[in-house]
PDB file of C-alpha atoms and ligand atoms in Angstrom:
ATOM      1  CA  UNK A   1      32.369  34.838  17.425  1.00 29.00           C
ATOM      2  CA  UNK A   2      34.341  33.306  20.161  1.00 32.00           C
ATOM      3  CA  UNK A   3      31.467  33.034  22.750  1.00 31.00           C
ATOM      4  CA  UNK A   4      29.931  30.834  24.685  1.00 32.00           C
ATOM      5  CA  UNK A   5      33.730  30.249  26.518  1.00 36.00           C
ATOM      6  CA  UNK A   6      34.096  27.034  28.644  1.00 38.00           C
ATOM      7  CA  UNK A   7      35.960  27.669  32.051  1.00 36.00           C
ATOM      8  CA  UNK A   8      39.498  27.702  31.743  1.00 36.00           C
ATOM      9  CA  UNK A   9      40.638  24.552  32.307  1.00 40.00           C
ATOM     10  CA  UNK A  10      44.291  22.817  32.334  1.00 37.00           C
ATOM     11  CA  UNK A  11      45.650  22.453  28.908  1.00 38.00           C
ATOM     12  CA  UNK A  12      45.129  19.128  27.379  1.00 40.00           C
ATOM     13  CA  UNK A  13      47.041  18.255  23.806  1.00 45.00           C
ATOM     14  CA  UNK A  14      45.208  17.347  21.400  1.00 44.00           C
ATOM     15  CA  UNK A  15      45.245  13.826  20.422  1.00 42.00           C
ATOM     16  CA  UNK A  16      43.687  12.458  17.261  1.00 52.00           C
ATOM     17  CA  UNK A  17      42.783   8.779  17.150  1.00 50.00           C
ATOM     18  CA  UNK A  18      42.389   8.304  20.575  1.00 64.00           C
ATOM     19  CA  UNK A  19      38.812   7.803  21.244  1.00 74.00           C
ATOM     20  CA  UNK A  20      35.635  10.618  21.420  1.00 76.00           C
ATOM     21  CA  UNK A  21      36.280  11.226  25.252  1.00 80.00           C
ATOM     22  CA  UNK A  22      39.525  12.750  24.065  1.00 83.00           C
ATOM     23  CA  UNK A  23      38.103  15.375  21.497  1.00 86.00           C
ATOM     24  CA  UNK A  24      34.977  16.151  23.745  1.00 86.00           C
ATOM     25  CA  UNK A  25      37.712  17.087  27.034  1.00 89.00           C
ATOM     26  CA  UNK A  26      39.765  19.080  24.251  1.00 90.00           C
ATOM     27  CA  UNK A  27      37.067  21.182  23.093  1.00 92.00           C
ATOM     28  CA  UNK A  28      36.390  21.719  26.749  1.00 93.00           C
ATOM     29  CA  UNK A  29      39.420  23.568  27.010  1.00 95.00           C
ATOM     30  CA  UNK A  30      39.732  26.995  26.674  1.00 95.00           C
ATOM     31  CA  UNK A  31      42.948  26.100  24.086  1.00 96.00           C
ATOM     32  CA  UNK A  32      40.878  23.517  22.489  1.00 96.00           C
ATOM     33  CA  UNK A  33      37.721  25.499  22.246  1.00 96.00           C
ATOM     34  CA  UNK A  34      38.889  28.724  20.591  1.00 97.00           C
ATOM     35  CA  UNK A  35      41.337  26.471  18.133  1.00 97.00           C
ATOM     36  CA  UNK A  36      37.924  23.854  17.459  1.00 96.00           C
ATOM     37  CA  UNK A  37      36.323  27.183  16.344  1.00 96.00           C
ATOM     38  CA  UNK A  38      38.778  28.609  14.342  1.00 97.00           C
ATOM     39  CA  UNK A  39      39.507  25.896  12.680  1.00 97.00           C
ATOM     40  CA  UNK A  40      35.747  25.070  11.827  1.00 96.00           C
ATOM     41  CA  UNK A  41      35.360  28.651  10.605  1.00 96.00           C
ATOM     42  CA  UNK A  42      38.326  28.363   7.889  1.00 97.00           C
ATOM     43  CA  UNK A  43      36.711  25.089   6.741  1.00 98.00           C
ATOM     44  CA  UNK A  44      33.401  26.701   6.652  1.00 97.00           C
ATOM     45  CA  UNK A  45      34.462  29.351   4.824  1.00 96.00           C
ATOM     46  CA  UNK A  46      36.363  26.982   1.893  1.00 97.00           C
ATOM     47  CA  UNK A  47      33.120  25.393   1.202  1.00 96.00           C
ATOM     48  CA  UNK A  48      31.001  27.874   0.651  1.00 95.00           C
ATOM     49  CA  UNK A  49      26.760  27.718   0.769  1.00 96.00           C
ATOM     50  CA  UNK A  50      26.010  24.032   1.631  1.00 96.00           C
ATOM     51  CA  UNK A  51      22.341  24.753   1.657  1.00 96.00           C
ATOM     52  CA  UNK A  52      20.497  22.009  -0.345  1.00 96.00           C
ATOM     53  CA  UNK A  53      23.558  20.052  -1.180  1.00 97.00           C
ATOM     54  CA  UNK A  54      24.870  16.786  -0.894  1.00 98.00           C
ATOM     55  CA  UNK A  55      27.888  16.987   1.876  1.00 98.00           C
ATOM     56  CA  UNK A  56      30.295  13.851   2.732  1.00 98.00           C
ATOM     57  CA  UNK A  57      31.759  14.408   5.533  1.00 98.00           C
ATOM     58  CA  UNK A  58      35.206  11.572   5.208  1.00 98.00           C
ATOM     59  CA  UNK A  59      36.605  10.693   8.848  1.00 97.00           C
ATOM     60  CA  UNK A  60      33.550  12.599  10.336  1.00 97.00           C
ATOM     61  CA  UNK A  61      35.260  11.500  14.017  1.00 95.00           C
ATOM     62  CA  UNK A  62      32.373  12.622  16.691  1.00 94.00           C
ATOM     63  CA  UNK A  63      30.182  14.164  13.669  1.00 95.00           C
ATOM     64  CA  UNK A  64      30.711  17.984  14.618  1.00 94.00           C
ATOM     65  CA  UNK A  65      31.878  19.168  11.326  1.00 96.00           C
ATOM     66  CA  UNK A  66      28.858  16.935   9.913  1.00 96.00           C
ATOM     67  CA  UNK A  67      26.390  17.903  12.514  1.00 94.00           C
ATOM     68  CA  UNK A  68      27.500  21.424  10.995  1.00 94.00           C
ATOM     69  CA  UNK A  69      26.659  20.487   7.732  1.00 95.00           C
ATOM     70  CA  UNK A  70      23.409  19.511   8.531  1.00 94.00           C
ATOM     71  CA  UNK A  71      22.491  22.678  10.437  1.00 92.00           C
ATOM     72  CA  UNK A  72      23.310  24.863   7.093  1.00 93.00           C
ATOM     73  CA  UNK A  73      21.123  23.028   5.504  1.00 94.00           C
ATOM     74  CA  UNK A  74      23.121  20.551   3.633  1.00 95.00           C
ATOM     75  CA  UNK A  75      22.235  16.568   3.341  1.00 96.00           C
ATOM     76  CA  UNK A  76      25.226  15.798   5.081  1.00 97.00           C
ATOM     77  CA  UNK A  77      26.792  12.138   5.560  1.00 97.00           C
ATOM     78  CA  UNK A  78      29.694  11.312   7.859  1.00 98.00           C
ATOM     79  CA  UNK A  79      31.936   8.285   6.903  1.00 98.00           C
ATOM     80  CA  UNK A  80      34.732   7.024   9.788  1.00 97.00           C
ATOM     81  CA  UNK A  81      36.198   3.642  10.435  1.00 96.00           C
ATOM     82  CA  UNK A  82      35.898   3.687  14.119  1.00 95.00           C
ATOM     83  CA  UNK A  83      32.395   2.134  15.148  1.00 95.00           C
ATOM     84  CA  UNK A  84      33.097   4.591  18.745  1.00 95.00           C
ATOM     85  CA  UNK A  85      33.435   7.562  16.994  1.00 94.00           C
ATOM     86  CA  UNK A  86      30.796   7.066  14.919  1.00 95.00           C
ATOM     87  CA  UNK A  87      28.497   6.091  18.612  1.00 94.00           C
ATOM     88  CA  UNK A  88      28.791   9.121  19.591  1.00 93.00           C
ATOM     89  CA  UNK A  89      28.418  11.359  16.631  1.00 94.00           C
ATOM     90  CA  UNK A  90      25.142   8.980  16.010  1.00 93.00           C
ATOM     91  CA  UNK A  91      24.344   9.982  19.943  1.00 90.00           C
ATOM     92  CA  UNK A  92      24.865  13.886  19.161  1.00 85.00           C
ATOM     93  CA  UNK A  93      22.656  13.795  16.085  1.00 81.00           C
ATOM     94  CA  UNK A  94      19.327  13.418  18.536  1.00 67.00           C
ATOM     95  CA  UNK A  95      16.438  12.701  17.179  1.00 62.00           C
ATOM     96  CA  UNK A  96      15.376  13.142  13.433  1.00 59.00           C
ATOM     97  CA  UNK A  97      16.987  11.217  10.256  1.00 59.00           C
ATOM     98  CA  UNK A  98      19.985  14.202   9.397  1.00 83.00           C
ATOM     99  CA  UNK A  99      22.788  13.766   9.182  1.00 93.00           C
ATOM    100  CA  UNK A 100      23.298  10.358   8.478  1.00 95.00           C
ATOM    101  CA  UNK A 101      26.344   8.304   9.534  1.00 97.00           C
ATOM    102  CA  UNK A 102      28.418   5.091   7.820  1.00 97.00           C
ATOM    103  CA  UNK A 103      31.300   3.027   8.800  1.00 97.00           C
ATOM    104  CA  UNK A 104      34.217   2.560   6.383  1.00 97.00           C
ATOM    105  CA  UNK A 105      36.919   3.720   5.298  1.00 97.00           C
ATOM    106  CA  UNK A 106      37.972   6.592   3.084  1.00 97.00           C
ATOM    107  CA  UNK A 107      40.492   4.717   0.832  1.00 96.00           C
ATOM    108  CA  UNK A 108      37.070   2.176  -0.635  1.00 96.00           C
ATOM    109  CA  UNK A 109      33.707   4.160  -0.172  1.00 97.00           C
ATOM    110  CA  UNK A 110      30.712   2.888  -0.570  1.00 97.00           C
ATOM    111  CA  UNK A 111      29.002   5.145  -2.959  1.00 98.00           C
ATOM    112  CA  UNK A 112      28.958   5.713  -6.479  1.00 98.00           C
ATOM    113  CA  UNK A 113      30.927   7.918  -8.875  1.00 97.00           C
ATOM    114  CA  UNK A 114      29.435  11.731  -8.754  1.00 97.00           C
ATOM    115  CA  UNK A 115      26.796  11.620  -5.364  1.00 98.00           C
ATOM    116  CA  UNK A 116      28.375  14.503  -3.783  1.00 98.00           C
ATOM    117  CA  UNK A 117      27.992  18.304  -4.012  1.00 98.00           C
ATOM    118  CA  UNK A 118      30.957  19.143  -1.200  1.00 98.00           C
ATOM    119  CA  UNK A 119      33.430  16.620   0.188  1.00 98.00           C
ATOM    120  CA  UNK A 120      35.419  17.622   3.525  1.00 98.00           C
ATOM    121  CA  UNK A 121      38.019  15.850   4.914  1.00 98.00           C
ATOM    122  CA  UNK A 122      39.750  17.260   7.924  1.00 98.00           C
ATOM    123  CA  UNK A 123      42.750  16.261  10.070  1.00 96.00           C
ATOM    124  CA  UNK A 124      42.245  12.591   8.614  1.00 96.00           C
ATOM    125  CA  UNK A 125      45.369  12.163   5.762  1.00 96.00           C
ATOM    126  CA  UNK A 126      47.239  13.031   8.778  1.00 93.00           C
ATOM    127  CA  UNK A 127      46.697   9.114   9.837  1.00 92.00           C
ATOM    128  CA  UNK A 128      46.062   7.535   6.460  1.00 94.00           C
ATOM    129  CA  UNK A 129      48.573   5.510   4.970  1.00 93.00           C
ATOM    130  CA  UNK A 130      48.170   6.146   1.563  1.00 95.00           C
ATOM    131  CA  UNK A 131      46.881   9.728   0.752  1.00 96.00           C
ATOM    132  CA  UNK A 132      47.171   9.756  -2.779  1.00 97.00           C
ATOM    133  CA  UNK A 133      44.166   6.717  -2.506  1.00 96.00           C
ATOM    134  CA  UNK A 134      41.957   8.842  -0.387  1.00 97.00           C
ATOM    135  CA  UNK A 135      41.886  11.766  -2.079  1.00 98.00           C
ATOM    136  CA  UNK A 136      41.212   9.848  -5.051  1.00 97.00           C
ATOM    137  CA  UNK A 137      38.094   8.475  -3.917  1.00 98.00           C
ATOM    138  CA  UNK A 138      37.322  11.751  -2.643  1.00 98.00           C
ATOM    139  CA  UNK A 139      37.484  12.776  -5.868  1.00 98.00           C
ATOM    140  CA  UNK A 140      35.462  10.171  -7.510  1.00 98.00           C
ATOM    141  CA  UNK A 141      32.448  10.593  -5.532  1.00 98.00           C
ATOM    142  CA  UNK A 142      33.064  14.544  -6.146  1.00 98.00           C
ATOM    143  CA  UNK A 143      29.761  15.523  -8.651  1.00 97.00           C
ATOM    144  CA  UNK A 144      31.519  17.629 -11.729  1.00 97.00           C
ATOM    145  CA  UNK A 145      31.803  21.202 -10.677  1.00 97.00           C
ATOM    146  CA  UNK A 146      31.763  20.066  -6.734  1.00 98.00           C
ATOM    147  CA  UNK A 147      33.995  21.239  -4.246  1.00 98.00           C
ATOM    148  CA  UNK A 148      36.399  18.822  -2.352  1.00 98.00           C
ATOM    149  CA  UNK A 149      37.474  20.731   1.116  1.00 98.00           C
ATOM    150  CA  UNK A 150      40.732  19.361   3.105  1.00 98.00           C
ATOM    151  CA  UNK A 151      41.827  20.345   6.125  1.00 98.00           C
ATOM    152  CA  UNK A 152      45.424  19.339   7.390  1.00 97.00           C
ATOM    153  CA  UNK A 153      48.372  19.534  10.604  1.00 96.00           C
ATOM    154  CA  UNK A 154      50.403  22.008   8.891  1.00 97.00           C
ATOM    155  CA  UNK A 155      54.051  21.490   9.020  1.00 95.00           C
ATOM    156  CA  UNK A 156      56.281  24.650   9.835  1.00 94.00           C
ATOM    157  CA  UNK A 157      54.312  26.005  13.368  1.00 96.00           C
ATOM    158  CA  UNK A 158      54.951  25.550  16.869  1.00 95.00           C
ATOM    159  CA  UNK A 159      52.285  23.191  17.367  1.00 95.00           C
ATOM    160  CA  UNK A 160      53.864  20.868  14.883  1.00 95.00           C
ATOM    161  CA  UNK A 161      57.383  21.344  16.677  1.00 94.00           C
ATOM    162  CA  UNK A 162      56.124  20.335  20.051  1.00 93.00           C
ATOM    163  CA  UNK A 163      54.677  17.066  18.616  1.00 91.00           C
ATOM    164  CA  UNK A 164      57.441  16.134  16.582  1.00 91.00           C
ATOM    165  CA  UNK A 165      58.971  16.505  19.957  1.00 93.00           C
ATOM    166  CA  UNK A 166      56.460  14.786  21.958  1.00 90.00           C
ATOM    167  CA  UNK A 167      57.142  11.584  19.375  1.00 89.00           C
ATOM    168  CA  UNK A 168      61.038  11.944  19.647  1.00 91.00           C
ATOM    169  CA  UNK A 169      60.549  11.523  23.662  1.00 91.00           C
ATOM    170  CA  UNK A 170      58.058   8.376  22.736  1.00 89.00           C
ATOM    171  CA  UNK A 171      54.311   9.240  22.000  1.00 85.00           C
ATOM    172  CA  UNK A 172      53.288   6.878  19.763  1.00 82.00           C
ATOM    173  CA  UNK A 173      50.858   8.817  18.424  1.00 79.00           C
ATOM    174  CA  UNK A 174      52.539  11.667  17.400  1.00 85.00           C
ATOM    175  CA  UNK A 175      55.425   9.148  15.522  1.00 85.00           C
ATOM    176  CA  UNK A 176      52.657   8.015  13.723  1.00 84.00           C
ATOM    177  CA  UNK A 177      51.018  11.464  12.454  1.00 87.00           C
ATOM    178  CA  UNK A 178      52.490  13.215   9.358  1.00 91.00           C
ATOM    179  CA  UNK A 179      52.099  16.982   9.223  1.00 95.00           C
ATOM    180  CA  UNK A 180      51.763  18.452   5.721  1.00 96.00           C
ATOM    181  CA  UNK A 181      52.113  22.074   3.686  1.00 97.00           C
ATOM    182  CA  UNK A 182      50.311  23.893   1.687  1.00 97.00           C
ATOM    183  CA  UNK A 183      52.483  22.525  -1.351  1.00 97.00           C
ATOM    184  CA  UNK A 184      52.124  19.203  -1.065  1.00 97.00           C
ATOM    185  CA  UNK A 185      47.809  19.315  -0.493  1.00 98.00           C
ATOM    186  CA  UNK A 186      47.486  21.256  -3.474  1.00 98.00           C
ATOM    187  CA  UNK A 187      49.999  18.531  -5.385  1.00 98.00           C
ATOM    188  CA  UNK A 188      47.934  15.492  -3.721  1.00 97.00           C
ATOM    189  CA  UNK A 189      44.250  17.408  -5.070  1.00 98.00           C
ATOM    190  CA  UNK A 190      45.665  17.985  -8.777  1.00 98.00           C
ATOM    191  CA  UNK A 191      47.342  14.640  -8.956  1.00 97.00           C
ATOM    192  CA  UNK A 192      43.380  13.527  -8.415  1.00 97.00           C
ATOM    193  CA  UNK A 193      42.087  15.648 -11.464  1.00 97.00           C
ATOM    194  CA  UNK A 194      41.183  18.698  -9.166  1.00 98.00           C
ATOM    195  CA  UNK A 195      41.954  22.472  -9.375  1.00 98.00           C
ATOM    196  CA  UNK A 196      42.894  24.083  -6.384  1.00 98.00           C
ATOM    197  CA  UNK A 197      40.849  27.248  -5.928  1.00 97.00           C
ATOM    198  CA  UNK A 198      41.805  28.450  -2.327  1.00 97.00           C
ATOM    199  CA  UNK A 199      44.624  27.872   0.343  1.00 98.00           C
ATOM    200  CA  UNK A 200      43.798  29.269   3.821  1.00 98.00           C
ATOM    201  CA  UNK A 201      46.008  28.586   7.042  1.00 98.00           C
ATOM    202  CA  UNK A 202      44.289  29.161  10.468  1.00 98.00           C
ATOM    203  CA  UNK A 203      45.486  28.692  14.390  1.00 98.00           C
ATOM    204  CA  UNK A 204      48.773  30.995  13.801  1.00 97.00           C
ATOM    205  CA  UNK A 205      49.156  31.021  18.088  1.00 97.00           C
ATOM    206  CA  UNK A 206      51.564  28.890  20.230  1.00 96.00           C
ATOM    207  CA  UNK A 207      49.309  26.232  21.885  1.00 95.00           C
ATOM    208  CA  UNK A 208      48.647  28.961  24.547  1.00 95.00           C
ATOM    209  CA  UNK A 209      45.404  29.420  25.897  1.00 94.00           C
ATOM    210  CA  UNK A 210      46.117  33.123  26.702  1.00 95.00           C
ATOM    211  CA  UNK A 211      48.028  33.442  23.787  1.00 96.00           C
ATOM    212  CA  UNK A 212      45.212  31.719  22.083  1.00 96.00           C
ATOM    213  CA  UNK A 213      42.631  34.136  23.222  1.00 96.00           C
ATOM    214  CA  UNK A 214      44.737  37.197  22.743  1.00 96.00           C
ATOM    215  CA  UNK A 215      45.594  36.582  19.025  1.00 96.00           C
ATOM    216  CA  UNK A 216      42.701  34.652  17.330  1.00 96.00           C
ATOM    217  CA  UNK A 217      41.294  37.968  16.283  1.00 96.00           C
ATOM    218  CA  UNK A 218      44.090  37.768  14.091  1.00 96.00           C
ATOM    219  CA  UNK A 219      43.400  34.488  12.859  1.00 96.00           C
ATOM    220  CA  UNK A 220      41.442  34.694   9.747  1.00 95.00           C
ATOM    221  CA  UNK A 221      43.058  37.861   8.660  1.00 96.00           C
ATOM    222  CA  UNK A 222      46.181  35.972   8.892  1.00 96.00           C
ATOM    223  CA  UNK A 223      45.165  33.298   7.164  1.00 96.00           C
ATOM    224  CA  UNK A 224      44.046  34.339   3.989  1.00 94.00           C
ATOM    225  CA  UNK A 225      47.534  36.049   3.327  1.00 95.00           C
ATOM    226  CA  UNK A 226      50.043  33.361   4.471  1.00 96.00           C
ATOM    227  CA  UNK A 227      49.652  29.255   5.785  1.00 96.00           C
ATOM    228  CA  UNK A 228      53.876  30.422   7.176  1.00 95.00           C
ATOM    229  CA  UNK A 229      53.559  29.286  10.798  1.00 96.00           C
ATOM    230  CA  UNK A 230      50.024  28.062  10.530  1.00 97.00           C
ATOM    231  CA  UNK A 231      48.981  24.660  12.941  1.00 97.00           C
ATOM    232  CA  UNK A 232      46.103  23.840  10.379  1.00 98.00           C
ATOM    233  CA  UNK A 233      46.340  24.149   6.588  1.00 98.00           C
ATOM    234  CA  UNK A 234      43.564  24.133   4.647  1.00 98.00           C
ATOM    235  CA  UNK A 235      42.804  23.756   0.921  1.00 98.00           C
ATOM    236  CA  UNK A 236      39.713  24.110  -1.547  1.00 98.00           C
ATOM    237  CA  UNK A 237      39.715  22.706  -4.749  1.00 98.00           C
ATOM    238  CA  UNK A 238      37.098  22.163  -7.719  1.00 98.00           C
ATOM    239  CA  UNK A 239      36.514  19.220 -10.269  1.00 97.00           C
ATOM    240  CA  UNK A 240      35.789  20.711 -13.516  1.00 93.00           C
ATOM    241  CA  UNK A 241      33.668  19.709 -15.950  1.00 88.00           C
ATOM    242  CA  UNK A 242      34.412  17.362 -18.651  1.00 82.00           C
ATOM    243  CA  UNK A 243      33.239  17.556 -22.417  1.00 74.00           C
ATOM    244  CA  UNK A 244      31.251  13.969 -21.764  1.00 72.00           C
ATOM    245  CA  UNK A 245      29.200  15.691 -18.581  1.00 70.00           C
ATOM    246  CA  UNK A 246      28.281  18.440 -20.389  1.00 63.00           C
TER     247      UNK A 246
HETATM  248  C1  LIG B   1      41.674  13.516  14.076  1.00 59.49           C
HETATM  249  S1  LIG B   1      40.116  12.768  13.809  1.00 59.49           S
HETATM  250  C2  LIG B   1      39.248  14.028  12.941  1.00 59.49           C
HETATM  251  C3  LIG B   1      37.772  13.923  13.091  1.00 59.49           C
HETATM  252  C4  LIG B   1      36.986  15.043  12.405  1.00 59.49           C
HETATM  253  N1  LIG B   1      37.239  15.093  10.975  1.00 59.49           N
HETATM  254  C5  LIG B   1      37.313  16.364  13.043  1.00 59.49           C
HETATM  255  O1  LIG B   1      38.001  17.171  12.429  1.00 59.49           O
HETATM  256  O2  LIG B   1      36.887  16.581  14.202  1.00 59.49           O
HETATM  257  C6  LIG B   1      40.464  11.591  12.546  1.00 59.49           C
HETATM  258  C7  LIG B   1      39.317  10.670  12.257  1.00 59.49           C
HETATM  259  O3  LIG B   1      39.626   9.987  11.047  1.00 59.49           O
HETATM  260  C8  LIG B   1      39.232   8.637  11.182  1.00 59.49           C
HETATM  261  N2  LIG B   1      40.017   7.853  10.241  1.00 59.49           N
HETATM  262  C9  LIG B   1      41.345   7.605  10.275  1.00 59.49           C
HETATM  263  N3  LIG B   1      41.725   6.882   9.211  1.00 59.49           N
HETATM  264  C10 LIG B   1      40.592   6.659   8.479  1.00 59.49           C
HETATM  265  C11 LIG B   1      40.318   5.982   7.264  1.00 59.49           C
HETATM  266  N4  LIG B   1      41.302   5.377   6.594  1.00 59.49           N
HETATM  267  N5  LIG B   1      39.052   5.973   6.800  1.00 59.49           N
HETATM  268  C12 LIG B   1      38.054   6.588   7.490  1.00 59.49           C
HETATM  269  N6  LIG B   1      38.254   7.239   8.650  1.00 59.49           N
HETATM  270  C13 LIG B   1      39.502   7.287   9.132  1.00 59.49           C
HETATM  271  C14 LIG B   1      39.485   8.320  12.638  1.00 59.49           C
HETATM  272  O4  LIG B   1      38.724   7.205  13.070  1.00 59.49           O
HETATM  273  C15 LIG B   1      39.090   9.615  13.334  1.00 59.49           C
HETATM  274  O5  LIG B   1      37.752   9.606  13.721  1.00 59.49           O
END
């Protein structure tokens, strides 16, 4: 599962908004490599068969998540404000029309009510200013019966400890990122008209690689029991039906 394994390599933080040469030298970490997987896998596993379905892919970033969605078989679009990001996940896709990329942002998207089967958004409310407006939208372009997928900094782990710390001694960055619980994601999807159906927590290890490599076995067991000391929180929610889309 954890194979191929990049060279060990000196640990790099992860940084989010800080350009696609940041995420491609974290996932060529041994850290950032095992915790990309991980991560991917828990998000994977929330949505479910993608096969034939229409997948947004909200703050897409470099377009591996979407690029993912496309290779199960899903007709997967990737939405993200920044023009570079969106370069380079355009640059990954290769030749072929799937998936398909578009700028903008996730608070106003350009598409109508009901287009999409599965919605993902991961480790982008972390930067959004108002949540409560993206999930929203998220919701409203959610087909009845469709599955919205978010994917989230958790709060109480070590990871989140050593970034609040990294923004008390000045990083920017981290001042600006807001980590999140369980709790509060399943609060944010209902407030939208959802029902959560699943909470999973993955990446339970310090930001260790040997640590990493040593306990990600763990991982998933761990996370379908507890999101308590989990770096990435995860939830899955439906939108029912109504009487009128019957
Ligand atoms: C930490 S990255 C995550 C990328 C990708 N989802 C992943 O997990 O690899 C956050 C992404 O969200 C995008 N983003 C931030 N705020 C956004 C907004 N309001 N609307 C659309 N994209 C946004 C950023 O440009 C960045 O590419």
């Amino acid at each position: 599962m954890l194979v191929p394994r990049p060279s060990v390599k000196p640990h790099l933080e992860p940084a989010i908004a800080t350009g696609p040469k940041t995420y491609e030298q974290w996932r060529g970490t041994t850290l950032g490599h095992i915790t990309d997987i991980l991560e991917q896998q828990c998000i994977v596993d929330l949505m479910g068969p993608v096969q034939g379905r229409c997948a947004l892919d909200l703050g897409c970033g470099d377009g591996v998540l979407t690029a993912t969605l496309a290779e199960r078989g899903a007709r997967a679009i990737g939405v993200d404000a920044d023009r570079t990001m969106l370069d380079v996940a355009i640059a990954r896709r290769g030749r072929g029309d799937r998936p398909q990329y578009v700028e903008g942002r996730i608070e106003t998207l350009p598409f109508p009510d009901s287009r999409f089967d599965v919605v993902v958004v991961v480790t982008v409310l972390c930067l959004v200013t108002d949540r409560t407006a993206a999930i929203r939208e998220a919701a409203r372009v959610l087909r009845p019966g469709g599955r919205l997928v978010i994917g989230e900094l958790g709060r109480w782990s070590v990871w989140a400890a050593r970034r609040r710390v990294r923004a008390w001694l000045g990083s920017t960055l981290w001042r600006s990122a807001r980590f999140t619980t369980a709790t509060e994601l399943s609060r944010l999807v209902e407030r939208a008209g959802l029902t959560v159906e699943a909470v999973r927590g993955a990446v339970y290890y310090p930001p260790i690689f040997m640590l990493a490599r040593l306990l990600a076995p763990l991982d998933r067991w761990l996370g379908s029991r507890t999101t308590a000391g989990a770096a990435f929180i995860a939830v899955a929610a439906v939108k029912e039906h109504t009487n009128d889309d019957r």
